[in-house]
Amino acid sequence: MSRIEVRQPSEEELRDLGVYHWPIWEKGESRFPWTYDEQEVCYLLQGRVTVEPEEGEPVTFGAGDLVTFPQGMNCTWDIHEAVRKHYRLGED
């Protein structure tokens, strides 16, 4: 299974991807299981999260990070600081 990819994109890349037109999702501090039925790419506007995949090492990311989650991944989200993110499901 693929790994979680985290990187700091440039403003130009964010515009090229159309990130600011993607829907927004928000959630307060919490911990919950999640399964990715399809690939998700998200850009965190605020917050800090650790995602713990069933297979692999935990990954921590926060505001300013562009994160790609592979389809089929089972994990636990641990939101340390309330999250606000743009997201896109599926592959383009």
Tab-separated table of N, CA, C and O in Angstrom:
chain	number	residue	atom	x	y	z
A	1	MET	N	0.847	-1.188	0.000
A	1	MET	CA	0.000	0.000	0.000
A	1	MET	C	0.885	1.242	0.000
A	1	MET	O	1.937	1.268	0.604
A	2	SER	N	0.426	2.256	-0.673
A	2	SER	CA	1.168	3.508	-0.751
A	2	SER	C	1.221	4.195	0.603
A	2	SER	O	0.433	3.919	1.490
A	3	ARG	N	2.119	5.142	0.713
A	3	ARG	CA	2.300	5.894	1.945
A	3	ARG	C	1.627	7.254	1.865
A	3	ARG	O	1.315	7.732	0.787
A	4	ILE	N	1.486	7.880	3.030
A	4	ILE	CA	0.991	9.246	3.104
A	4	ILE	C	2.098	10.161	2.613
A	4	ILE	O	3.248	10.033	3.030
A	5	GLU	N	1.767	11.068	1.713
A	5	GLU	CA	2.747	12.023	1.192
A	5	GLU	C	2.406	13.413	1.733
A	5	GLU	O	1.270	13.860	1.631
A	6	VAL	N	3.396	14.068	2.339
A	6	VAL	CA	3.206	15.409	2.895
A	6	VAL	C	4.267	16.323	2.301
A	6	VAL	O	5.445	15.973	2.269
A	7	ARG	N	3.829	17.502	1.823
A	7	ARG	CA	4.801	18.471	1.309
A	7	ARG	C	4.257	19.881	1.442
A	7	ARG	O	3.070	20.080	1.638
A	8	GLN	N	5.148	20.840	1.341
A	8	GLN	CA	4.803	22.269	1.420
A	8	GLN	C	4.792	22.823	-0.005
A	8	GLN	O	5.851	23.059	-0.585
A	9	PRO	N	3.602	23.026	-0.582
A	9	PRO	CA	3.524	23.525	-1.956
A	9	PRO	C	3.711	25.036	-2.023
A	9	PRO	O	3.493	25.755	-1.050
A	10	SER	N	4.081	25.498	-3.198
A	10	SER	CA	4.171	26.946	-3.440
A	10	SER	C	2.765	27.484	-3.719
A	10	SER	O	1.853	26.729	-4.067
A	11	GLU	N	2.602	28.790	-3.610
A	11	GLU	CA	1.312	29.412	-3.936
A	11	GLU	C	0.951	29.152	-5.389
A	11	GLU	O	-0.212	28.924	-5.712
A	12	GLU	N	1.954	29.170	-6.260
A	12	GLU	CA	1.713	28.912	-7.678
A	12	GLU	C	1.158	27.500	-7.879
A	12	GLU	O	0.207	27.300	-8.638
A	13	GLU	N	1.729	26.523	-7.200
A	13	GLU	CA	1.245	25.148	-7.321
A	13	GLU	C	-0.184	25.025	-6.791
A	13	GLU	O	-1.026	24.356	-7.391
A	14	LEU	N	-0.471	25.692	-5.659
A	14	LEU	CA	-1.829	25.661	-5.104
A	14	LEU	C	-2.835	26.223	-6.107
A	14	LEU	O	-3.914	25.656	-6.301
A	15	ARG	N	-2.486	27.317	-6.755
A	15	ARG	CA	-3.373	27.914	-7.763
A	15	ARG	C	-3.540	26.973	-8.959
A	15	ARG	O	-4.644	26.782	-9.467
A	16	ASP	N	-2.427	26.379	-9.419
A	16	ASP	CA	-2.482	25.468	-10.563
A	16	ASP	C	-3.366	24.252	-10.275
A	16	ASP	O	-4.072	23.761	-11.160
A	17	LEU	N	-3.335	23.765	-9.044
A	17	LEU	CA	-4.159	22.622	-8.649
A	17	LEU	C	-5.621	23.002	-8.437
A	17	LEU	O	-6.487	22.136	-8.361
A	18	GLY	N	-5.881	24.293	-8.275
A	18	GLY	CA	-7.246	24.749	-8.008
A	18	GLY	C	-7.674	24.525	-6.576
A	18	GLY	O	-8.870	24.456	-6.272
A	19	VAL	N	-6.712	24.415	-5.669
A	19	VAL	CA	-6.976	24.085	-4.270
A	19	VAL	C	-8.024	24.995	-3.635
A	19	VAL	O	-8.897	24.532	-2.905
A	20	TYR	N	-7.964	26.281	-3.920
A	20	TYR	CA	-8.864	27.220	-3.253
A	20	TYR	C	-10.313	27.109	-3.733
A	20	TYR	O	-11.198	27.747	-3.169
A	21	HIS	N	-10.548	26.258	-4.726
A	21	HIS	CA	-11.911	25.993	-5.200
A	21	HIS	C	-12.437	24.659	-4.690
A	21	HIS	O	-13.595	24.313	-4.938
A	22	TRP	N	-11.591	23.876	-4.012
A	22	TRP	CA	-12.026	22.604	-3.450
A	22	TRP	C	-12.929	22.862	-2.248
A	22	TRP	O	-12.844	23.918	-1.620
A	23	PRO	N	-13.797	21.889	-1.894
A	23	PRO	CA	-14.633	22.044	-0.696
A	23	PRO	C	-13.770	22.166	0.562
A	23	PRO	O	-12.579	21.817	0.551
A	24	ILE	N	-14.397	22.632	1.631
A	24	ILE	CA	-13.715	22.772	2.926
A	24	ILE	C	-14.349	21.826	3.936
A	24	ILE	O	-15.572	21.646	3.967
A	25	TRP	N	-13.501	21.216	4.755
A	25	TRP	CA	-13.931	20.337	5.846
A	25	TRP	C	-13.311	20.862	7.123
A	25	TRP	O	-12.145	21.269	7.124
A	26	GLU	N	-14.095	20.860	8.208
A	26	GLU	CA	-13.614	21.332	9.508
A	26	GLU	C	-13.967	20.320	10.589
A	26	GLU	O	-15.026	19.691	10.522
A	27	LYS	N	-13.078	20.193	11.571
A	27	LYS	CA	-13.341	19.293	12.698
A	27	LYS	C	-12.487	19.739	13.879
A	27	LYS	O	-11.339	20.111	13.722
A	28	GLY	N	-13.095	19.673	15.068
A	28	GLY	CA	-12.388	20.034	16.292
A	28	GLY	C	-11.506	18.907	16.784
A	28	GLY	O	-11.434	17.828	16.183
A	29	GLU	N	-10.838	19.164	17.895
A	29	GLU	CA	-9.963	18.158	18.497
A	29	GLU	C	-10.748	16.870	18.719
A	29	GLU	O	-11.829	16.886	19.292
A	30	SER	N	-10.196	15.766	18.231
A	30	SER	CA	-10.873	14.475	18.348
A	30	SER	C	-9.939	13.372	17.876
A	30	SER	O	-8.850	13.635	17.372
A	31	ARG	N	-10.410	12.142	18.046
A	31	ARG	CA	-9.670	10.958	17.595
A	31	ARG	C	-10.696	9.984	17.035
A	31	ARG	O	-11.690	9.691	17.707
A	32	PHE	N	-10.463	9.492	15.801
A	32	PHE	CA	-11.446	8.608	15.177
A	32	PHE	C	-10.800	7.751	14.088
A	32	PHE	O	-9.809	8.160	13.478
A	33	PRO	N	-11.370	6.577	13.824
A	33	PRO	CA	-10.870	5.720	12.742
A	33	PRO	C	-11.392	6.220	11.404
A	33	PRO	O	-12.472	6.817	11.324
A	34	TRP	N	-10.615	5.958	10.331
A	34	TRP	CA	-11.036	6.370	9.002
A	34	TRP	C	-10.480	5.413	7.956
A	34	TRP	O	-9.372	4.895	8.117
A	35	THR	N	-11.260	5.174	6.902
A	35	THR	CA	-10.820	4.380	5.753
A	35	THR	C	-10.989	5.232	4.510
A	35	THR	O	-12.043	5.854	4.314
A	36	TYR	N	-9.970	5.257	3.670
A	36	TYR	CA	-10.018	6.016	2.418
A	36	TYR	C	-10.513	5.112	1.299
A	36	TYR	O	-9.781	4.251	0.823
A	37	ASP	N	-11.787	5.310	0.898
A	37	ASP	CA	-12.373	4.538	-0.198
A	37	ASP	C	-11.801	4.956	-1.537
A	37	ASP	O	-11.866	4.212	-2.512
A	38	GLU	N	-11.295	6.186	-1.584
A	38	GLU	CA	-10.618	6.696	-2.776
A	38	GLU	C	-9.496	7.618	-2.311
A	38	GLU	O	-9.448	8.009	-1.153
A	39	GLN	N	-8.583	7.922	-3.227
A	39	GLN	CA	-7.479	8.818	-2.869
A	39	GLN	C	-8.037	10.171	-2.432
A	39	GLN	O	-9.035	10.644	-2.965
A	40	GLU	N	-7.390	10.781	-1.442
A	40	GLU	CA	-7.736	12.145	-1.045
A	40	GLU	C	-6.473	12.995	-1.032
A	40	GLU	O	-5.432	12.557	-0.543
A	41	VAL	N	-6.586	14.204	-1.574
A	41	VAL	CA	-5.544	15.206	-1.461
A	41	VAL	C	-6.160	16.354	-0.678
A	41	VAL	O	-7.287	16.770	-0.965
A	42	CYS	N	-5.463	16.832	0.351
A	42	CYS	CA	-6.001	17.952	1.124
A	42	CYS	C	-4.902	18.968	1.414
A	42	CYS	O	-3.722	18.640	1.423
A	43	TYR	N	-5.350	20.203	1.625
A	43	TYR	CA	-4.443	21.294	1.970
A	43	TYR	C	-4.945	21.901	3.277
A	43	TYR	O	-6.068	22.405	3.333
A	44	LEU	N	-4.126	21.829	4.325
A	44	LEU	CA	-4.539	22.331	5.626
A	44	LEU	C	-4.380	23.838	5.732
A	44	LEU	O	-3.284	24.362	5.550
A	45	LEU	N	-5.475	24.491	6.018
A	45	LEU	CA	-5.481	25.931	6.248
A	45	LEU	C	-5.133	26.229	7.703
A	45	LEU	O	-4.518	27.243	8.005
A	46	GLN	N	-5.559	25.329	8.603
A	46	GLN	CA	-5.218	25.471	10.026
A	46	GLN	C	-5.318	24.110	10.691
A	46	GLN	O	-5.954	23.195	10.173
A	47	GLY	N	-4.667	23.996	11.844
A	47	GLY	CA	-4.737	22.772	12.633
A	47	GLY	C	-3.458	21.975	12.620
A	47	GLY	O	-2.480	22.313	11.948
A	48	ARG	N	-3.490	20.911	13.409
A	48	ARG	CA	-2.359	19.974	13.505
A	48	ARG	C	-2.931	18.592	13.775
A	48	ARG	O	-3.782	18.431	14.660
A	49	VAL	N	-2.465	17.599	13.014
A	49	VAL	CA	-3.026	16.251	13.027
A	49	VAL	C	-1.908	15.214	12.992
A	49	VAL	O	-0.888	15.431	12.354
A	50	THR	N	-2.141	14.087	13.663
A	50	THR	CA	-1.309	12.911	13.461
A	50	THR	C	-2.219	11.828	12.914
A	50	THR	O	-3.278	11.553	13.490
A	51	VAL	N	-1.835	11.235	11.788
A	51	VAL	CA	-2.578	10.124	11.205
A	51	VAL	C	-1.743	8.869	11.416
A	51	VAL	O	-0.553	8.841	11.087
A	52	GLU	N	-2.379	7.858	11.995
A	52	GLU	CA	-1.711	6.595	12.309
A	52	GLU	C	-2.247	5.496	11.398
A	52	GLU	O	-3.324	4.944	11.650
A	53	PRO	N	-1.512	5.168	10.318
A	53	PRO	CA	-1.958	4.096	9.426
A	53	PRO	C	-1.886	2.739	10.129
A	53	PRO	O	-1.040	2.541	11.009
A	54	GLU	N	-2.758	1.801	9.740
A	54	GLU	CA	-2.667	0.436	10.279
A	54	GLU	C	-1.316	-0.169	9.933
A	54	GLU	O	-0.760	-0.930	10.709
A	55	GLU	N	-0.819	0.166	8.737
A	55	GLU	CA	0.489	-0.316	8.289
A	55	GLU	C	1.382	0.897	8.063
A	55	GLU	O	1.074	1.751	7.238
A	56	GLY	N	2.456	1.002	8.803
A	56	GLY	CA	3.372	2.120	8.618
A	56	GLY	C	3.441	3.006	9.844
A	56	GLY	O	2.764	2.779	10.844
A	57	GLU	N	4.276	4.009	9.723
A	57	GLU	CA	4.533	4.922	10.834
A	57	GLU	C	3.533	6.079	10.856
A	57	GLU	O	3.078	6.521	9.804
A	58	PRO	N	3.227	6.610	12.060
A	58	PRO	CA	2.362	7.789	12.158
A	58	PRO	C	3.002	8.985	11.439
A	58	PRO	O	4.224	9.109	11.393
A	59	VAL	N	2.150	9.839	10.879
A	59	VAL	CA	2.596	11.026	10.162
A	59	VAL	C	1.884	12.234	10.763
A	59	VAL	O	0.659	12.229	10.881
A	60	THR	N	2.656	13.256	11.152
A	60	THR	CA	2.088	14.484	11.710
A	60	THR	C	2.247	15.604	10.694
A	60	THR	O	3.291	15.732	10.059
A	61	PHE	N	1.183	16.392	10.526
A	61	PHE	CA	1.205	17.498	9.580
A	61	PHE	C	0.298	18.605	10.087
A	61	PHE	O	-0.448	18.419	11.053
A	62	GLY	N	0.396	19.775	9.440
A	62	GLY	CA	-0.390	20.912	9.904
A	62	GLY	C	-0.564	21.966	8.834
A	62	GLY	O	-0.350	21.706	7.640
A	63	ALA	N	-0.954	23.154	9.268
A	63	ALA	CA	-1.254	24.260	8.363
A	63	ALA	C	-0.118	24.456	7.362
A	63	ALA	O	1.061	24.445	7.720
A	64	GLY	N	-0.504	24.602	6.082
A	64	GLY	CA	0.471	24.812	5.020
A	64	GLY	C	0.913	23.546	4.317
A	64	GLY	O	1.613	23.609	3.313
A	65	ASP	N	0.498	22.384	4.836
A	65	ASP	CA	0.895	21.120	4.230
A	65	ASP	C	-0.148	20.632	3.230
A	65	ASP	O	-1.358	20.732	3.462
A	66	LEU	N	0.330	20.098	2.104
A	66	LEU	CA	-0.497	19.420	1.114
A	66	LEU	C	-0.267	17.929	1.343
A	66	LEU	O	0.877	17.461	1.292
A	67	VAL	N	-1.345	17.199	1.618
A	67	VAL	CA	-1.225	15.802	2.035
A	67	VAL	C	-2.022	14.915	1.081
A	67	VAL	O	-3.160	15.229	0.743
A	68	THR	N	-1.403	13.800	0.663
A	68	THR	CA	-2.086	12.829	-0.185
A	68	THR	C	-2.213	11.521	0.577
A	68	THR	O	-1.227	10.988	1.091
A	69	PHE	N	-3.464	11.033	0.668
A	69	PHE	CA	-3.767	9.760	1.320
A	69	PHE	C	-4.135	8.755	0.241
A	69	PHE	O	-4.986	9.039	-0.605
A	70	PRO	N	-3.519	7.562	0.258
A	70	PRO	CA	-3.803	6.572	-0.783
A	70	PRO	C	-5.156	5.894	-0.594
A	70	PRO	O	-5.624	5.709	0.529
A	71	GLN	N	-5.755	5.519	-1.703
A	71	GLN	CA	-6.998	4.752	-1.673
A	71	GLN	C	-6.760	3.443	-0.935
A	71	GLN	O	-5.720	2.813	-1.081
A	72	GLY	N	-7.722	3.046	-0.099
A	72	GLY	CA	-7.644	1.771	0.612
A	72	GLY	C	-6.957	1.825	1.961
A	72	GLY	O	-6.917	0.819	2.666
A	73	MET	N	-6.410	2.973	2.340
A	73	MET	CA	-5.706	3.068	3.612
A	73	MET	C	-6.679	3.115	4.786
A	73	MET	O	-7.651	3.860	4.766
A	74	ASN	N	-6.420	2.297	5.803
A	74	ASN	CA	-7.139	2.339	7.076
A	74	ASN	C	-6.236	3.028	8.082
A	74	ASN	O	-5.043	2.719	8.155
A	75	CYS	N	-6.798	3.952	8.858
A	75	CYS	CA	-5.963	4.718	9.779
A	75	CYS	C	-6.807	5.272	10.924
A	75	CYS	O	-8.026	5.114	10.952
A	76	THR	N	-6.124	5.935	11.847
A	76	THR	CA	-6.778	6.682	12.916
A	76	THR	C	-6.295	8.112	12.824
A	76	THR	O	-5.095	8.366	12.734
A	77	TRP	N	-7.254	9.040	12.816
A	77	TRP	CA	-6.956	10.467	12.850
A	77	TRP	C	-6.932	10.914	14.299
A	77	TRP	O	-7.855	10.609	15.062
A	78	ASP	N	-5.880	11.637	14.682
A	78	ASP	CA	-5.773	12.244	16.009
A	78	ASP	C	-5.576	13.743	15.788
A	78	ASP	O	-4.486	14.185	15.441
A	79	ILE	N	-6.663	14.501	15.941
A	79	ILE	CA	-6.620	15.945	15.694
A	79	ILE	C	-6.216	16.645	16.986
A	79	ILE	O	-6.964	16.628	17.960
A	80	HIS	N	-5.019	17.231	16.985
A	80	HIS	CA	-4.480	17.908	18.167
A	80	HIS	C	-4.980	19.350	18.274
A	80	HIS	O	-5.156	19.862	19.372
A	81	GLU	N	-5.140	20.008	17.126
A	81	GLU	CA	-5.648	21.385	17.043
A	81	GLU	C	-6.680	21.404	15.936
A	81	GLU	O	-6.443	20.830	14.862
A	82	ALA	N	-7.821	22.055	16.176
A	82	ALA	CA	-8.929	22.069	15.220
A	82	ALA	C	-8.450	22.256	13.790
A	82	ALA	O	-7.587	23.093	13.520
A	83	VAL	N	-9.028	21.463	12.885
A	83	VAL	CA	-8.606	21.419	11.481
A	83	VAL	C	-9.616	22.135	10.584
A	83	VAL	O	-10.830	22.008	10.758
A	84	ARG	N	-9.061	22.850	9.630
A	84	ARG	CA	-9.830	23.427	8.513
A	84	ARG	C	-8.991	23.140	7.285
A	84	ARG	O	-7.816	23.542	7.213
A	85	LYS	N	-9.588	22.408	6.329
A	85	LYS	CA	-8.808	22.000	5.157
A	85	LYS	C	-9.655	22.031	3.893
A	85	LYS	O	-10.866	21.837	3.919
A	86	HIS	N	-8.978	22.276	2.760
A	86	HIS	CA	-9.556	22.045	1.440
A	86	HIS	C	-9.250	20.597	1.097
A	86	HIS	O	-8.190	20.070	1.486
A	87	TYR	N	-10.155	19.938	0.359
A	87	TYR	CA	-9.892	18.549	-0.005
A	87	TYR	C	-10.442	18.221	-1.392
A	87	TYR	O	-11.380	18.853	-1.880
A	88	ARG	N	-9.825	17.221	-2.002
A	88	ARG	CA	-10.271	16.690	-3.298
A	88	ARG	C	-10.216	15.170	-3.220
A	88	ARG	O	-9.192	14.600	-2.840
A	89	LEU	N	-11.313	14.526	-3.571
A	89	LEU	CA	-11.383	13.067	-3.583
A	89	LEU	C	-11.194	12.539	-4.990
A	89	LEU	O	-11.619	13.174	-5.960
A	90	GLY	N	-10.575	11.371	-5.101
A	90	GLY	CA	-10.353	10.753	-6.398
A	90	GLY	C	-9.079	11.281	-7.041
A	90	GLY	O	-8.405	12.153	-6.517
A	91	GLU	N	-8.748	10.697	-8.172
A	91	GLU	CA	-7.546	11.098	-8.894
A	91	GLU	C	-7.931	11.929	-10.099
A	91	GLU	O	-8.862	11.589	-10.813
A	92	ASP	N	-7.219	13.003	-10.321
A	92	ASP	CA	-7.460	13.856	-11.499
A	92	ASP	C	-6.324	13.741	-12.472
A	92	ASP	O	-5.209	13.588	-12.150
